[in-house]
Coordinates of N, CA and C in Angstrom, one line a residue:
M1 N -81.0 21.4 -16.6 CA -80.6 20.1 -15.8 C -81.9 19.3 -15.7
N2 N -81.9 18.1 -15.8 CA -82.0 17.0 -15.5 C -82.3 16.3 -13.8
W3 N -83.4 17.4 -13.3 CA -83.3 16.9 -12.1 C -83.6 15.7 -11.6
A4 N -84.5 14.6 -12.2 CA -84.7 13.4 -11.7 C -84.1 12.3 -12.3
L5 N -83.0 12.7 -13.1 CA -82.0 11.7 -13.3 C -81.2 12.1 -12.5
L6 N -80.0 13.2 -11.9 CA -79.5 14.1 -11.0 C -80.3 12.9 -9.2
A7 N -81.4 13.2 -9.6 CA -82.2 12.2 -8.1 C -81.3 10.9 -8.2
A8 N -82.2 9.9 -9.3 CA -82.1 9.0 -9.2 C -80.5 8.4 -9.2
G9 N -80.1 9.7 -9.2 CA -78.5 8.9 -9.7 C -77.5 8.9 -7.9
L10 N -77.9 9.9 -7.8 CA -77.3 10.6 -6.1 C -77.3 9.4 -4.5
G11 N -79.2 9.1 -5.3 CA -80.1 8.1 -4.3 C -79.6 6.8 -4.3
L12 N -79.5 6.6 -5.6 CA -78.6 4.9 -5.9 C -77.3 5.0 -5.7
A13 N -76.2 6.6 -5.8 CA -74.9 5.8 -5.2 C -74.4 6.4 -3.6
L14 N -75.6 6.9 -3.2 CA -75.5 7.2 -1.7 C -76.1 5.6 -1.0
Y15 N -77.1 5.0 -1.0 CA -77.5 4.2 -0.9 C -76.3 3.0 -1.0
Q16 N -76.2 2.7 -2.5 CA -74.8 1.9 -2.4 C -73.9 1.7 -1.6
V17 N -73.0 3.2 -1.2 CA -72.3 3.3 0.0 C -72.7 3.3 1.0
W18 N -73.7 3.6 1.3 CA -74.1 2.9 2.8 C -74.0 1.4 2.9
A19 N -75.6 0.7 2.2 CA -75.2 -0.7 2.0 C -74.1 -1.7 2.6
I20 N -72.8 -1.0 1.8 CA -71.6 -1.3 1.9 C -70.9 -1.7 3.2
S21 N -71.1 -0.2 3.8 CA -70.4 0.2 4.5 C -71.1 -0.4 5.7
V22 N -72.4 -1.0 5.5 CA -73.3 -1.8 6.6 C -72.6 -3.4 6.6
R23 N -72.3 -3.3 5.5 CA -72.3 -5.2 5.1 C -70.3 -4.9 5.9
V24 N -69.6 -4.4 5.5 CA -68.3 -4.2 5.8 C -68.3 -4.3 7.4
L25 N -68.7 -3.6 7.7 CA -68.9 -3.5 9.6 C -69.5 -5.0 10.1
G26 N -70.5 -5.0 9.7 CA -71.1 -6.4 9.7 C -70.0 -8.1 9.5
S27 N -68.9 -8.1 8.6 CA -68.6 -8.7 8.3 C -67.3 -9.2 9.5
R28 N -67.3 -8.1 10.2 CA -65.1 -7.6 10.9 C -65.9 -9.2 11.6
Q29 N -67.0 -9.6 11.7 CA -67.6 -10.7 12.8 C -66.8 -12.2 12.3
L30 N -66.3 -12.2 11.3 CA -65.8 -13.4 10.6 C -64.5 -13.6 9.8
E31 N -64.3 -14.9 10.0 CA -63.3 -15.1 9.7 C -62.4 -14.7 8.2
P32 N -61.7 -14.1 8.4 CA -60.1 -13.5 7.1 C -61.1 -14.2 6.3
P33 N -60.3 -15.1 5.9 CA -61.2 -15.4 4.5 C -62.4 -15.3 4.0
E34 N -63.0 -16.0 5.0 CA -65.0 -15.4 4.4 C -65.2 -14.4 4.3
R35 N -63.8 -13.4 5.2 CA -64.4 -11.0 5.4 C -64.0 -11.0 3.8
K36 N -62.5 -11.3 3.1 CA -62.1 -11.1 1.9 C -63.3 -11.5 0.8
L37 N -64.1 -12.6 0.7 CA -65.0 -12.9 -0.2 C -66.0 -12.0 -0.1
M38 N -67.1 -12.0 1.2 CA -67.9 -11.3 1.4 C -67.6 -9.8 0.1
I39 N -65.9 -8.8 0.8 CA -65.9 -8.3 0.1 C -65.9 -8.2 -0.5
A40 N -65.0 -8.5 -1.3 CA -65.5 -9.0 -2.9 C -66.4 -9.0 -3.7
T41 N -66.9 -10.2 -2.7 CA -68.9 -10.0 -3.8 C -69.2 -8.9 -3.7
L42 N -69.3 -8.0 -2.7 CA -70.2 -6.5 -2.1 C -69.4 -5.8 -4.0
V43 N -68.1 -5.4 -3.8 CA -67.3 -4.9 -4.6 C -68.3 -4.9 -6.0
A44 N -67.8 -6.9 -6.4 CA -68.8 -6.0 -7.8 C -70.3 -6.5 -8.0
T45 N -71.0 -6.9 -6.6 CA -72.3 -6.2 -7.0 C -72.9 -5.2 -6.6
R46 N -72.7 -4.2 -5.3 CA -73.1 -2.8 -4.7 C -72.4 -1.8 -5.5
G47 N -70.9 -2.6 -5.8 CA -69.9 -2.0 -7.0 C -70.2 -0.9 -8.6
L48 N -70.7 -2.3 -8.7 CA -71.9 -2.3 -9.9 C -73.2 -1.2 -10.1
G49 N -73.7 -1.5 -8.8 CA -74.9 -0.3 -8.9 C -74.3 0.6 -8.4
F50 N -73.2 1.5 -7.9 CA -72.7 2.6 -6.8 C -71.8 3.3 -8.5
M51 N -71.2 2.3 -9.2 CA -71.3 3.1 -10.7 C -72.1 3.0 -11.5
L52 N -73.3 2.7 -11.2 CA -74.6 3.0 -12.7 C -75.3 5.0 -11.9
G53 N -75.2 4.6 -10.4 CA -75.5 6.2 -9.9 C -75.2 6.3 -10.4
I54 N -73.0 6.7 -10.7 CA -72.3 7.8 -11.4 C -71.8 8.3 -12.5
V55 N -72.9 6.4 -12.8 CA -73.0 6.7 -14.6 C -74.2 8.4 -15.1
L56 N -75.1 7.7 -14.3 CA -76.3 8.6 -13.9 C -76.3 10.1 -13.8
I57 N -75.7 10.1 -12.2 CA -75.4 11.4 -12.4 C -74.4 12.3 -13.4
V58 N -74.1 11.7 -13.8 CA -72.7 12.6 -14.6 C -73.4 12.3 -16.4
G59 N -75.0 11.4 -16.9 CA -75.6 12.0 -17.4 C -76.7 13.1 -17.4
A60 N -76.8 13.1 -16.1 CA -77.4 14.5 -16.3 C -76.6 15.9 -16.6
V61 N -75.9 15.7 -15.3 CA -74.6 16.7 -16.1 C -74.8 17.0 -17.7
W62 N -73.9 15.6 -18.1 CA -74.3 16.0 -19.6 C -75.2 16.3 -20.5
R63 N -76.3 16.0 -20.2 CA -77.5 16.7 -21.0 C -77.1 18.1 -20.3
S64 N -76.9 18.7 -19.4 CA -77.2 20.4 -18.9 C -76.2 20.7 -19.9
L65 N -75.2 20.3 -20.3 CA -74.1 20.9 -20.9 C -74.9 20.9 -22.7
H66 N -75.2 20.4 -22.6 CA -75.3 20.2 -24.1 C -76.7 20.1 -24.2

């Protein structure tokens, strides 16, 4: 198992989930159209970071199996 790759993936994925949740909770004070735009932007940007974290985790597991 490549522990460094696994740790990097877990750290990145967890950080992105935390960052998305903090900003979604903060967007409750915005008007509905602004809130929708902010959430769409978060999914497009932080969501990509989350997906990269998942790819790193899968890569670490895959390397350990092959």
